[in-house]
mmCIF file of C-alpha atoms in Angstrom:
data_model
loop_
_atom_site.group_PDB
_atom_site.id
_atom_site.type_symbol
_atom_site.label_atom_id
_atom_site.label_comp_id
_atom_site.label_asym_id
_atom_site.label_seq_id
_atom_site.Cartn_x
_atom_site.Cartn_y
_atom_site.Cartn_z
ATOM 1 C CA ALA A 226 16.536 -32.756 -21.593
ATOM 2 C CA VAL A 227 17.567 -29.216 -22.497
ATOM 3 C CA HIS A 228 18.981 -28.594 -25.942
ATOM 4 C CA GLU A 229 20.704 -25.611 -27.528
ATOM 5 C CA GLY A 230 18.329 -22.890 -28.623
ATOM 6 C CA GLN A 231 15.434 -24.122 -26.498
ATOM 7 C CA ILE A 232 12.912 -21.449 -25.600
ATOM 8 C CA VAL A 233 10.612 -21.978 -22.636
ATOM 9 C CA SER A 234 7.042 -21.157 -23.615
ATOM 10 C CA ALA A 235 4.477 -19.443 -21.424
ATOM 11 C CA GLN A 236 2.814 -22.761 -20.591
ATOM 12 C CA GLU A 237 6.132 -24.362 -19.621
ATOM 13 C CA LEU A 238 7.022 -21.361 -17.487
ATOM 14 C CA MET A 239 3.760 -21.644 -15.558
ATOM 15 C CA VAL A 240 4.511 -25.317 -14.905
ATOM 16 C CA LEU A 241 7.926 -24.391 -13.518
ATOM 17 C CA LEU A 242 6.374 -21.714 -11.288
ATOM 18 C CA GLN A 243 3.513 -23.883 -10.090
ATOM 19 C CA PRO A 244 5.288 -24.853 -6.800
ATOM 20 C CA LEU A 245 5.233 -21.170 -5.836
ATOM 21 C CA PHE A 246 1.431 -21.194 -6.000
ATOM 22 C CA THR A 247 0.914 -24.394 -4.013
ATOM 23 C CA GLN A 248 3.395 -23.984 -1.169
ATOM 24 C CA ASN A 249 2.308 -22.999 2.336
ATOM 25 C CA SER A 250 3.953 -19.595 2.255
ATOM 26 C CA ARG A 251 2.363 -17.815 -0.667
ATOM 27 C CA ASN A 252 4.245 -14.539 -0.531
ATOM 28 C CA LEU A 253 5.809 -13.739 -3.889
ATOM 29 C CA VAL A 254 8.114 -10.831 -4.735
ATOM 30 C CA LEU A 255 8.484 -9.958 -8.427
ATOM 31 C CA PHE A 256 11.511 -7.790 -9.259
ATOM 32 C CA LEU A 257 10.860 -6.447 -12.730
ATOM 33 C CA GLN A 258 13.036 -4.258 -14.916
ATOM 34 C CA ASP A 259 12.974 -3.340 -18.585
ATOM 35 C CA ARG A 260 15.698 -5.692 -19.903
ATOM 36 C CA LEU A 261 17.912 -8.447 -18.522
ATOM 37 C CA SER A 262 19.866 -11.446 -19.766
ATOM 38 C CA ILE A 263 21.824 -14.109 -17.937
ATOM 39 C CA ASP A 264 24.944 -12.820 -19.695
ATOM 40 C CA ASP A 265 24.615 -9.585 -17.701
ATOM 41 C CA PHE A 266 25.724 -11.394 -14.549
ATOM 42 C CA THR A 267 29.117 -12.048 -16.149
ATOM 43 C CA TYR A 268 29.342 -8.963 -18.386
ATOM 44 C CA PHE A 269 28.883 -6.554 -15.453
ATOM 45 C CA SER A 270 31.403 -8.371 -13.289
ATOM 46 C CA GLU A 271 34.974 -7.940 -12.137
ATOM 47 C CA SER A 272 36.133 -10.255 -14.923
ATOM 48 C CA TYR A 273 35.514 -7.427 -17.405
ATOM 49 C CA GLY A 274 37.250 -4.814 -15.302
ATOM 50 C CA ASN A 275 34.045 -3.470 -13.759
ATOM 51 C CA LYS A 276 33.272 -3.044 -10.111
ATOM 52 C CA ASN A 277 30.804 -5.854 -9.576
ATOM 53 C CA PRO A 278 27.359 -4.233 -9.171
ATOM 54 C CA PHE A 279 25.731 -7.519 -8.122
ATOM 55 C CA GLN A 280 26.595 -7.462 -4.407
ATOM 56 C CA ILE A 281 23.272 -8.891 -3.204
ATOM 57 C CA ASN A 282 23.115 -11.385 -6.064
ATOM 58 C CA LYS A 283 26.551 -12.857 -5.345
ATOM 59 C CA LEU A 284 24.833 -15.998 -4.045
ATOM 60 C CA LEU A 285 23.194 -16.469 -7.428
ATOM 61 C CA ILE A 286 26.462 -15.818 -9.270
ATOM 62 C CA ASN A 287 28.371 -18.230 -7.014
ATOM 63 C CA LEU A 288 25.678 -20.844 -7.544
ATOM 64 C CA LEU A 289 25.946 -20.498 -11.322
ATOM 65 C CA GLN A 290 29.738 -20.766 -11.126
ATOM 66 C CA GLU A 291 29.513 -23.918 -8.984
ATOM 67 C CA ILE A 292 27.096 -25.492 -11.468
ATOM 68 C CA LEU A 293 29.440 -24.637 -14.339
ATOM 69 C CA GLN A 294 32.467 -26.107 -12.560
ATOM 70 C CA SER A 295 30.699 -29.270 -11.415
ATOM 71 C CA SER A 296 29.000 -29.962 -14.733
ATOM 72 C CA PRO A 297 30.713 -32.830 -16.648
ATOM 73 C CA SER A 298 29.828 -31.187 -19.952
ATOM 74 C CA SER A 299 28.822 -27.819 -21.352
ATOM 75 C CA LEU A 300 25.985 -26.238 -19.445
ATOM 76 C CA VAL A 301 22.986 -25.278 -21.576
ATOM 77 C CA LEU A 302 20.455 -22.856 -20.119
ATOM 78 C CA PRO A 303 17.169 -22.303 -21.981
ATOM 79 C CA ALA A 304 15.817 -18.893 -22.818
ATOM 80 C CA VAL A 305 12.307 -17.762 -21.921
ATOM 81 C CA ASP A 306 9.875 -16.558 -24.527
ATOM 82 C CA CYS A 307 9.440 -12.776 -24.485
ATOM 83 C CA LYS A 308 5.661 -13.155 -24.450
ATOM 84 C CA ALA A 309 5.891 -15.255 -21.284
ATOM 85 C CA THR A 310 7.823 -12.603 -19.336
ATOM 86 C CA ARG A 311 5.948 -9.690 -20.894
ATOM 87 C CA TYR A 312 2.621 -10.896 -19.532
ATOM 88 C CA LEU A 313 4.015 -12.593 -16.424
ATOM 89 C CA LEU A 314 2.453 -10.061 -14.057
ATOM 90 C CA SER A 315 -1.038 -10.498 -15.479
ATOM 91 C CA VAL A 316 -0.655 -14.285 -15.419
ATOM 92 C CA LEU A 317 0.431 -14.212 -11.775
ATOM 93 C CA GLN A 318 -2.553 -12.064 -10.838
ATOM 94 C CA GLU A 319 -4.913 -14.527 -12.507
ATOM 95 C CA SER A 320 -3.264 -17.571 -10.942
ATOM 96 C CA GLY A 321 -4.451 -16.862 -7.403
ATOM 97 C CA ASP A 322 -6.163 -14.539 -4.974
ATOM 98 C CA TRP A 323 -3.167 -12.280 -4.467
ATOM 99 C CA LYS A 324 -3.115 -8.941 -2.712
ATOM 100 C CA LEU A 325 -1.196 -6.847 -5.238
ATOM 101 C CA THR A 326 1.207 -4.239 -3.870
ATOM 102 C CA ASN A 327 3.293 -2.040 -6.168
ATOM 103 C CA VAL A 328 6.591 -1.016 -4.601
ATOM 104 C CA ASN A 329 9.071 1.530 -5.880
ATOM 105 C CA ASN A 330 12.580 2.251 -4.706
ATOM 106 C CA LEU A 331 11.416 5.228 -2.634
ATOM 107 C CA ASN A 332 8.832 3.624 -0.359
ATOM 108 C CA VAL A 333 10.666 0.413 0.496
ATOM 109 C CA SER A 334 11.215 1.531 4.085
ATOM 110 C CA GLN A 335 7.438 1.869 4.605
ATOM 111 C CA LEU A 336 6.752 -1.642 3.293
ATOM 112 C CA GLU A 337 4.250 -3.523 5.454
ATOM 113 C CA VAL A 338 3.059 -7.012 4.556
ATOM 114 C CA ASN A 339 0.159 -8.860 6.137
ATOM 115 C CA ALA A 340 1.197 -12.529 6.011
ATOM 116 C CA SER A 341 -2.295 -13.793 6.832
ATOM 117 C CA HIS A 342 -3.194 -13.943 3.118
ATOM 118 C CA PRO A 343 -1.208 -14.322 -0.116
ATOM 119 C CA ASN A 344 0.751 -11.261 -1.192
ATOM 120 C CA LEU A 345 2.202 -10.357 -4.567
ATOM 121 C CA LEU A 346 4.760 -7.558 -4.305
ATOM 122 C CA VAL A 347 5.764 -6.000 -7.631
ATOM 123 C CA VAL A 348 8.989 -3.986 -7.411
ATOM 124 C CA GLN A 349 9.603 -1.827 -10.477
ATOM 125 C CA LEU A 350 13.350 -1.525 -10.860
ATOM 126 C CA GLN A 351 15.157 1.338 -12.531
ATOM 127 C CA PRO A 352 15.257 0.863 -16.327
ATOM 128 C CA LEU A 353 18.596 0.081 -17.948
ATOM 129 C CA ALA A 354 17.630 1.225 -21.457
ATOM 130 C CA SER A 355 17.291 4.887 -20.543
ATOM 131 C CA ASP A 356 17.861 7.793 -22.924
ATOM 132 C CA VAL A 357 19.022 9.919 -20.011
ATOM 133 C CA LYS A 358 22.753 9.841 -20.681
ATOM 134 C CA GLU A 359 23.761 10.852 -17.168
ATOM 135 C CA ILE A 360 22.716 7.466 -15.827
ATOM 136 C CA SER A 361 24.994 4.655 -16.948
ATOM 137 C CA THR A 362 23.852 1.095 -17.253
ATOM 138 C CA LEU A 363 26.361 -0.040 -14.637
ATOM 139 C CA GLU A 364 25.018 2.467 -12.101
ATOM 140 C CA ALA A 365 21.451 1.396 -12.835
ATOM 141 C CA VAL A 366 22.346 -2.273 -12.287
ATOM 142 C CA ALA A 367 24.051 -1.445 -8.986
ATOM 143 C CA GLU A 368 21.058 0.633 -7.827
ATOM 144 C CA ASN A 369 18.664 -2.195 -8.713
ATOM 145 C CA ASP A 370 20.801 -4.612 -6.745
ATOM 146 C CA LYS A 371 20.558 -2.333 -3.698
ATOM 147 C CA ILE A 372 16.760 -2.186 -4.048
ATOM 148 C CA ILE A 373 16.601 -5.985 -4.121
ATOM 149 C CA GLY A 374 18.710 -6.088 -0.977
ATOM 150 C CA ARG A 375 16.558 -3.563 0.902
ATOM 151 C CA VAL A 376 13.286 -5.314 0.068
ATOM 152 C CA THR A 377 14.510 -8.802 0.955
ATOM 153 C CA MET A 378 16.134 -7.615 4.204
ATOM 154 C CA ASP A 379 12.949 -5.803 5.291
ATOM 155 C CA LEU A 380 10.870 -8.917 4.667
ATOM 156 C CA GLN A 381 13.338 -11.108 6.556
ATOM 157 C CA GLU A 382 13.329 -8.717 9.508
ATOM 158 C CA GLN A 383 9.520 -8.973 9.610
ATOM 159 C CA GLY A 384 9.825 -12.770 9.731
ATOM 160 C CA ILE A 385 7.940 -13.270 6.472
ATOM 161 C CA ASN A 386 8.668 -16.274 4.265
ATOM 162 C CA PHE A 387 8.692 -15.378 0.612
ATOM 163 C CA SER A 388 9.850 -16.415 -2.841
ATOM 164 C CA VAL A 389 11.510 -14.135 -5.364
ATOM 165 C CA ILE A 390 11.324 -13.863 -9.152
ATOM 166 C CA TYR A 391 13.927 -11.616 -10.796
ATOM 167 C CA THR A 392 13.154 -11.048 -14.462
ATOM 168 C CA ALA A 393 12.585 -8.413 -17.129
ATOM 169 C CA VAL A 394 10.163 -7.487 -19.863
ATOM 170 C CA ARG A 395 12.636 -8.317 -22.626
ATOM 171 C CA PRO A 396 16.189 -9.630 -23.042
ATOM 172 C CA SER A 397 19.065 -7.179 -23.136
ATOM 173 C CA ARG A 398 20.870 -9.049 -25.900
ATOM 174 C CA ILE A 399 18.881 -9.915 -29.021
ATOM 175 C CA SER A 400 20.233 -11.361 -32.224
ATOM 176 C CA ARG A 401 18.747 -9.309 -35.002
ATOM 177 C CA SER A 402 18.214 -10.269 -38.600
ATOM 178 C CA THR A 403 20.577 -8.625 -41.088
ATOM 179 C CA GLY A 404 18.440 -9.161 -44.159
ATOM 180 C CA VAL A 405 18.461 -6.417 -46.761
ATOM 181 C CA GLY A 406 14.693 -6.123 -46.738
ATOM 182 C CA ALA A 407 14.595 -5.680 -42.965
ATOM 183 C CA GLU A 408 17.122 -2.834 -43.160
ATOM 184 C CA LEU A 409 15.269 -0.932 -45.873
ATOM 185 C CA ARG A 410 11.802 -0.783 -44.384
ATOM 186 C CA ARG A 411 10.838 1.666 -41.652
ATOM 187 C CA GLN A 412 10.507 0.092 -38.246
ATOM 188 C CA LEU A 413 7.117 1.456 -37.251
ATOM 189 C CA MET A 414 4.599 -0.141 -34.943
ATOM 190 C CA ALA A 415 2.012 -0.185 -37.708
ATOM 191 C CA ALA A 416 4.197 -2.621 -39.657
ATOM 192 C CA GLU A 417 6.028 -4.457 -36.890
ATOM 193 C CA GLU A 418 4.966 -7.804 -35.536
ATOM 194 C CA GLU A 419 3.738 -8.151 -31.975
ATOM 195 C CA ASP A 420 6.910 -9.902 -30.799
ATOM 196 C CA SER A 421 8.958 -6.738 -31.388
ATOM 197 C CA LEU A 422 6.879 -4.679 -28.932
ATOM 198 C CA LEU A 423 8.140 -4.279 -25.400
ATOM 199 C CA TYR A 424 4.608 -4.081 -24.031
ATOM 200 C CA PRO A 425 1.116 -3.234 -25.287
ATOM 201 C CA PRO A 426 0.327 0.442 -25.925
ATOM 202 C CA LEU A 427 -1.968 2.426 -23.654
ATOM 203 C CA ASN A 428 -5.548 2.584 -24.956
ATOM 204 C CA VAL A 429 -8.179 5.151 -23.991
ATOM 205 C CA THR A 430 -11.748 4.145 -24.774
ATOM 206 C CA SER A 431 -14.898 6.161 -25.276
ATOM 207 C CA GLY A 432 -17.837 3.825 -24.921
ATOM 208 C CA ASN A 433 -16.878 0.639 -26.746
ATOM 209 C CA ASP A 434 -14.431 2.304 -29.153
ATOM 210 C CA THR A 435 -10.778 3.165 -28.681
ATOM 211 C CA CYS A 436 -10.219 6.889 -29.237
ATOM 212 C CA ILE A 437 -6.559 7.346 -28.178
ATOM 213 C CA ILE A 438 -3.536 5.046 -28.461
ATOM 214 C CA PHE A 439 -0.220 6.016 -26.896
ATOM 215 C CA TYR A 440 3.103 4.171 -26.841
ATOM 216 C CA ALA A 441 6.717 4.874 -25.870
ATOM 217 C CA SER A 442 9.679 2.664 -25.065
ATOM 218 C CA ASN A 443 10.942 5.223 -22.544
ATOM 219 C CA PHE A 444 8.822 7.921 -20.901
ATOM 220 C CA SER A 445 10.838 9.933 -18.389
ATOM 221 C CA LEU A 446 10.833 13.380 -16.813
ATOM 222 C CA LYS A 447 13.448 15.249 -14.860
ATOM 223 C CA ALA A 448 12.447 17.925 -12.369
ATOM 224 C CA ASN A 449 14.840 20.768 -11.551
ATOM 225 C CA SER A 450 17.637 18.951 -13.454
ATOM 226 C CA SER A 451 18.037 16.496 -10.556
ATOM 227 C CA VAL A 452 14.945 14.361 -9.787
ATOM 228 C CA LEU A 453 14.434 11.641 -12.409
ATOM 229 C CA ILE A 454 10.858 10.378 -12.801
ATOM 230 C CA ASP A 455 10.572 7.270 -14.946
ATOM 231 C CA LEU A 456 6.933 6.677 -15.884
ATOM 232 C CA THR A 457 7.447 3.911 -18.453
ATOM 233 C CA ASN A 458 6.491 0.910 -16.340
ATOM 234 C CA ALA A 459 3.646 2.696 -14.547
ATOM 235 C CA THR A 460 2.161 3.829 -17.863
ATOM 236 C CA PHE A 461 2.449 0.735 -20.047
ATOM 237 C CA LEU A 462 3.433 -2.311 -17.994
ATOM 238 C CA THR A 463 1.424 -2.134 -14.773
ATOM 239 C CA GLN A 464 -0.750 0.722 -16.104
ATOM 240 C CA ASN A 465 -0.777 2.261 -12.636
ATOM 241 C CA VAL A 466 -2.068 5.495 -14.155
ATOM 242 C CA ASP A 467 -5.435 7.252 -14.114
ATOM 243 C CA ILE A 468 -6.701 8.114 -17.611
ATOM 244 C CA SER A 469 -10.294 8.901 -16.633
ATOM 245 C CA ALA A 470 -9.844 12.630 -17.327
ATOM 246 C CA SER A 471 -8.998 12.010 -20.989
ATOM 247 C CA GLU A 472 -11.418 13.501 -23.517
ATOM 248 C CA CYS A 473 -12.171 12.511 -27.112
ATOM 249 C CA SER A 474 -14.023 14.244 -29.943
ATOM 250 C CA ASP A 475 -13.788 14.614 -33.698
ATOM 251 C CA SER A 476 -11.834 17.870 -33.468
ATOM 252 C CA ASN A 477 -10.150 17.957 -30.022
ATOM 253 C CA THR A 478 -8.593 15.149 -28.016
ATOM 254 C CA THR A 479 -6.844 15.277 -24.654
ATOM 255 C CA LEU A 480 -4.783 12.433 -23.248
ATOM 256 C CA SER A 481 -4.603 12.858 -19.464
ATOM 257 C CA LEU A 482 -2.152 10.740 -17.455
ATOM 258 C CA LYS A 483 -2.421 11.063 -13.657
ATOM 259 C CA TYR A 484 0.117 9.462 -11.306
ATOM 260 C CA THR A 485 -0.031 9.224 -7.529
ATOM 261 C CA LYS A 486 3.281 9.656 -5.695
ATOM 262 C CA PRO A 487 5.525 8.917 -8.692
ATOM 263 C CA VAL A 488 8.572 9.890 -6.600
ATOM 264 C CA ASN A 489 9.246 11.024 -3.082
ATOM 265 C CA GLY A 490 8.287 14.681 -2.665
ATOM 266 C CA ILE A 491 5.618 14.737 -5.384
ATOM 267 C CA SER A 492 2.149 13.640 -4.255
ATOM 268 C CA SER A 493 0.466 13.858 -7.646
ATOM 269 C CA LEU A 494 1.518 14.430 -11.229
ATOM 270 C CA GLU A 495 -0.677 14.933 -14.295
ATOM 271 C CA ILE A 496 0.563 15.059 -17.890
ATOM 272 C CA ARG A 497 -1.742 16.192 -20.669
ATOM 273 C CA PHE A 498 -1.260 15.779 -24.418
ATOM 274 C CA LEU A 499 -3.582 18.169 -26.291
ATOM 275 C CA MET A 500 -4.312 17.202 -29.921
ATOM 276 C CA THR A 501 -6.503 18.795 -32.576
ATOM 277 C CA SER A 502 -7.812 17.741 -35.985
ATOM 278 C CA LYS A 503 -8.440 20.461 -38.589
ATOM 279 C CA PHE A 504 -9.154 20.702 -42.297
ATOM 280 C CA TYR A 505 -6.486 22.559 -44.297
ATOM 281 C CA GLU A 506 -7.524 23.929 -47.672
ATOM 282 C CA VAL A 507 -3.965 23.918 -49.049
ATOM 283 C CA SER A 508 -3.658 20.131 -48.753
ATOM 284 C CA ALA A 509 -7.416 19.557 -49.098
ATOM 285 C CA ARG A 510 -7.450 17.132 -46.187
ATOM 286 C CA LYS A 511 -7.604 16.937 -42.390
ATOM 287 C CA TRP A 512 -4.411 16.899 -40.323
ATOM 288 C CA SER A 513 -3.995 15.947 -36.668
ATOM 289 C CA THR A 514 -1.449 17.867 -34.609
ATOM 290 C CA LEU A 515 -0.128 17.660 -31.073
ATOM 291 C CA ASP A 516 -0.376 21.315 -30.085
ATOM 292 C CA SER A 517 0.877 21.349 -26.507
ATOM 293 C CA VAL A 518 1.938 19.272 -23.522
ATOM 294 C CA GLU A 519 1.045 20.282 -19.966
ATOM 295 C CA ILE A 520 2.519 19.094 -16.663
ATOM 296 C CA ILE A 521 0.619 19.745 -13.439
ATOM 297 C CA GLN A 522 2.457 18.976 -10.181
ATOM 298 C CA ASP A 523 0.491 18.585 -6.936
ATOM 299 C CA GLY A 524 -2.485 20.368 -8.529
ATOM 300 C CA GLU A 525 -0.702 23.735 -8.284
ATOM 301 C CA LYS A 526 2.451 24.036 -10.384
ATOM 302 C CA PHE A 527 1.479 24.318 -14.044
ATOM 303 C CA ALA A 528 4.047 23.863 -16.836
ATOM 304 C CA LYS A 529 3.143 24.208 -20.507
ATOM 305 C CA PHE A 530 5.168 23.246 -23.583
ATOM 306 C CA ASN A 531 4.513 24.204 -27.172
ATOM 307 C CA VAL A 532 5.104 21.317 -29.569
ATOM 308 C CA PHE A 533 6.884 21.606 -32.904
ATOM 309 C CA GLY A 534 7.161 18.914 -35.545
ATOM 310 C CA ILE A 535 4.350 16.567 -34.497
ATOM 311 C CA SER A 536 1.642 16.373 -37.144
ATOM 312 C CA ALA A 537 0.210 13.726 -39.451
ATOM 313 C CA PRO A 538 -2.781 13.180 -41.733
ATOM 314 C CA ALA A 539 -5.862 12.641 -39.588
ATOM 315 C CA GLU A 540 -6.144 9.016 -40.728
ATOM 316 C CA TYR A 541 -2.550 8.230 -39.701
ATOM 317 C CA SER A 542 -0.701 7.875 -36.427
ATOM 318 C CA PHE A 543 2.458 9.832 -35.651
ATOM 319 C CA HIS A 544 5.790 8.212 -34.832
ATOM 320 C CA CYS A 545 9.122 9.706 -33.814
ATOM 321 C CA GLN A 546 12.246 8.086 -32.440
ATOM 322 C CA LEU A 547 13.005 10.917 -29.992
ATOM 323 C CA VAL A 548 10.657 13.538 -28.554
ATOM 324 C CA GLY A 549 11.557 15.908 -25.744
ATOM 325 C CA THR A 550 12.995 19.211 -24.627
ATOM 326 C CA SER A 551 16.482 18.621 -26.028
ATOM 327 C CA ASN A 552 17.524 20.723 -29.018
ATOM 328 C CA LEU A 553 18.894 17.583 -30.668
ATOM 329 C CA TYR A 554 15.512 15.849 -30.887
ATOM 330 C CA PRO A 555 13.613 16.002 -34.205
ATOM 331 C CA ALA A 556 10.312 16.707 -32.378
ATOM 332 C CA ARG A 557 10.731 19.333 -29.679
ATOM 333 C CA LEU A 558 8.814 20.500 -26.625
ATOM 334 C CA VAL A 559 9.537 24.195 -26.106
ATOM 335 C CA PRO A 560 8.770 25.740 -22.679
ATOM 336 C CA SER A 561 5.879 28.190 -22.859
ATOM 337 C CA ASN A 562 6.064 29.550 -19.287
ATOM 338 C CA ASN A 563 8.644 29.867 -16.522
ATOM 339 C CA GLU A 564 7.503 26.730 -14.691
ATOM 340 C CA ALA A 565 8.149 24.626 -17.802
ATOM 341 C CA LYS A 566 11.826 25.592 -17.678
ATOM 342 C CA ASN A 567 12.174 23.437 -14.538
ATOM 343 C CA TRP A 568 11.252 20.260 -16.447
ATOM 344 C CA ASP A 569 13.077 18.076 -18.946
ATOM 345 C CA VAL A 570 11.120 15.530 -20.982
ATOM 346 C CA PHE A 571 12.611 12.387 -22.597
ATOM 347 C CA ILE A 572 10.399 10.177 -24.786
ATOM 348 C CA SER A 573 11.826 7.526 -27.094
ATOM 349 C CA LYS A 574 9.996 5.559 -29.805
ATOM 350 C CA PHE A 575 7.029 7.855 -29.360
ATOM 351 C CA GLN A 576 3.820 6.988 -31.208
ATOM 352 C CA VAL A 577 0.367 8.439 -30.700
ATOM 353 C CA GLN A 578 -2.972 8.533 -32.488
ATOM 354 C CA GLY A 579 -5.995 10.473 -31.298
ATOM 355 C CA PHE A 580 -8.361 10.290 -34.262
ATOM 356 C CA ASN A 581 -9.846 7.755 -36.700
ATOM 357 C CA ILE A 582 -8.659 4.607 -34.894
ATOM 358 C CA VAL A 583 -9.687 1.374 -36.608
ATOM 359 C CA ASN A 584 -9.692 -2.095 -34.996
ATOM 360 C CA ASN A 585 -8.173 -0.723 -31.755
ATOM 361 C CA GLN A 586 -4.690 -0.464 -33.260
ATOM 362 C CA PHE A 587 -2.349 2.101 -34.777
ATOM 363 C CA SER A 588 -2.878 3.142 -38.373
ATOM 364 C CA TYR A 589 -0.013 3.668 -40.792
ATOM 365 C CA ALA A 590 2.504 5.952 -39.120
ATOM 366 C CA SER A 591 3.785 9.266 -40.421
ATOM 367 C CA ASP A 592 7.374 9.474 -39.203
ATOM 368 C CA CYS A 593 9.117 12.658 -38.066
ATOM 369 C CA THR A 594 12.305 11.678 -39.897
ATOM 370 C CA GLY A 595 12.383 13.133 -43.401
ATOM 371 C CA PHE A 596 13.515 11.231 -46.437
ATOM 372 C CA PHE A 597 16.673 13.357 -46.630
ATOM 373 C CA THR A 598 18.614 12.164 -43.593
ATOM 374 C CA PRO A 599 21.924 13.765 -42.511
ATOM 375 C CA GLY A 600 23.785 10.898 -44.200
ATOM 376 C CA ILE A 601 22.020 11.574 -47.498
ATOM 377 C CA TRP A 602 22.752 15.294 -47.252
ATOM 378 C CA MET A 603 26.449 14.598 -46.576
ATOM 379 C CA GLY A 604 26.555 12.264 -49.563
ATOM 380 C CA LEU A 605 24.955 14.875 -51.803
ATOM 381 C CA VAL A 606 27.276 17.657 -50.630
ATOM 382 C CA THR A 607 30.356 15.464 -51.071
ATOM 383 C CA SER A 608 29.222 14.415 -54.547
ATOM 384 C CA ILE A 609 28.640 18.040 -55.559
ATOM 385 C CA ILE A 610 32.131 19.035 -54.356
ATOM 386 C CA LEU A 611 33.790 16.173 -56.248
ATOM 387 C CA LEU A 612 31.736 16.969 -59.355
ATOM 388 C CA TRP A 613 32.833 20.611 -59.182
ATOM 389 C CA ILE A 614 36.496 19.567 -58.898
ATOM 390 C CA LEU A 615 36.098 17.248 -61.891
ATOM 391 C CA THR A 616 34.371 19.964 -63.935
ATOM 392 C CA TYR A 617 37.071 22.493 -63.081
ATOM 393 C CA GLY A 618 39.806 20.027 -64.012
ATOM 394 C CA ILE A 619 38.193 19.248 -67.375
ATOM 395 C CA HIS A 620 37.766 22.979 -68.035
ATOM 396 C CA MET A 621 41.463 23.658 -67.311
ATOM 397 C CA ILE A 622 42.557 20.787 -69.565
ATOM 398 C CA MET A 623 40.438 22.186 -72.404
ATOM 399 C CA GLN A 624 42.249 25.542 -72.075
ATOM 400 C CA LEU A 625 45.612 23.985 -72.958
ATOM 401 C CA THR A 626 46.897 24.867 -76.487
ATOM 402 C CA THR A 627 49.393 22.976 -78.686
ATOM 403 C CA ASN A 628 52.401 24.496 -80.443
ATOM 404 C CA SER A 629 51.699 25.972 -83.912
ATOM 405 C CA ARG A 630 55.410 26.228 -84.825
ATOM 406 C CA PHE A 631 58.116 23.561 -84.607
ATOM 407 C CA ASP A 632 61.922 23.838 -84.559
ATOM 408 C CA ASP A 633 63.802 22.498 -87.615
ATOM 409 C CA PRO A 634 67.138 20.934 -86.574
ATOM 410 C CA LYS A 635 68.670 21.724 -90.031
ATOM 411 C CA GLY A 636 67.741 25.374 -90.001
ATOM 412 C CA PRO A 637 68.243 28.273 -87.639
ATOM 413 C CA ALA A 638 66.805 28.115 -84.189
ATOM 414 C CA LEU A 639 63.189 29.045 -83.891
ATOM 415 C CA SER A 640 62.621 32.296 -82.090
ATOM 416 C CA VAL A 641 59.206 32.953 -80.611
ATOM 417 C CA PRO A 642 58.524 36.470 -79.407
ATOM 418 C CA GLN A 643 57.289 36.804 -75.839
ATOM 419 C CA THR A 644 54.210 38.594 -77.103
ATOM 420 C CA GLU A 645 53.089 35.294 -78.652
#
């Protein structure tokens, strides 16, 4: 029996998926995107005046509508625990001897599957929660639907029997607490609970110790103002990234992220974050700074960015809501050579620590947002203007004088010279 508010745990989800592991045809396709809720199938539909982006998934939508119409009472659908979907890929890999194949939307046409052994195809769909404003959520949903159609049609044409899981790392609609205490505190990873994280951060180890921790909710690049490269899933979810070239020391740390064929037309891409830790006599303590970011395309094209606004005490991590090349971001990447002008960088909920890591987790975070936010400055300026008006009004009232002479109705009229 399903009741309102029921949440399917990770163990219950594995029980529901168990038939996929025991059937004769053990070919599983996992379509994974950053966020999704069952309400999206109705919200992005023609009922809300939108052009329905779910063309391939019309069978699923029609099935849901038939169940709703045939149900004698209200239909209750349980939610799935975020932890269960967040670690679904790792659980699937451990559940059987799968041959893992990562598929992106650019190499679908070259997809070849050997049906002689179990296959697990992971298709990373375009993220919906992107900070790149040119891409609307509706367009991203429609593009993902086309990718699902191309993959399933290619597999059917090859005569391969398969099962499909369409899910996301987190729900797209979350009811948030409105408590006063939750609104006042800073939402940093050092203080947040694990359930609020989209996925684990990327850890770089030196021996048995973690020397670099890196996290971002969205990590995207744009080449030549046209080619979007989303590296979020490859960096944090599937961790399909080579970090072996990263270097750690007490004074200099380099985080190296190498990607193979991130998009069509780029065979290799390396991104380096260069950090230093120095002692400053003025503050009498060590500070860690992110000095520069480098992008190397195909081992030849070298782009370098100078970084402004990213520093923290050496014992702390650094956190910033928006980091990139835009002038509107509080932490900016400024092109240092001509090649860097061809790249745009978008990083949201950025947090990094390259020194003094304890217990393999972020330390207290120094945030890029100052205590005087634009709202506080507007309040102060408005208060000063109103206070000046009040002071001026009181001053003018104090300049008023009362009459020193009064007219006597029984005597002659009072005459006051104009000089007085």
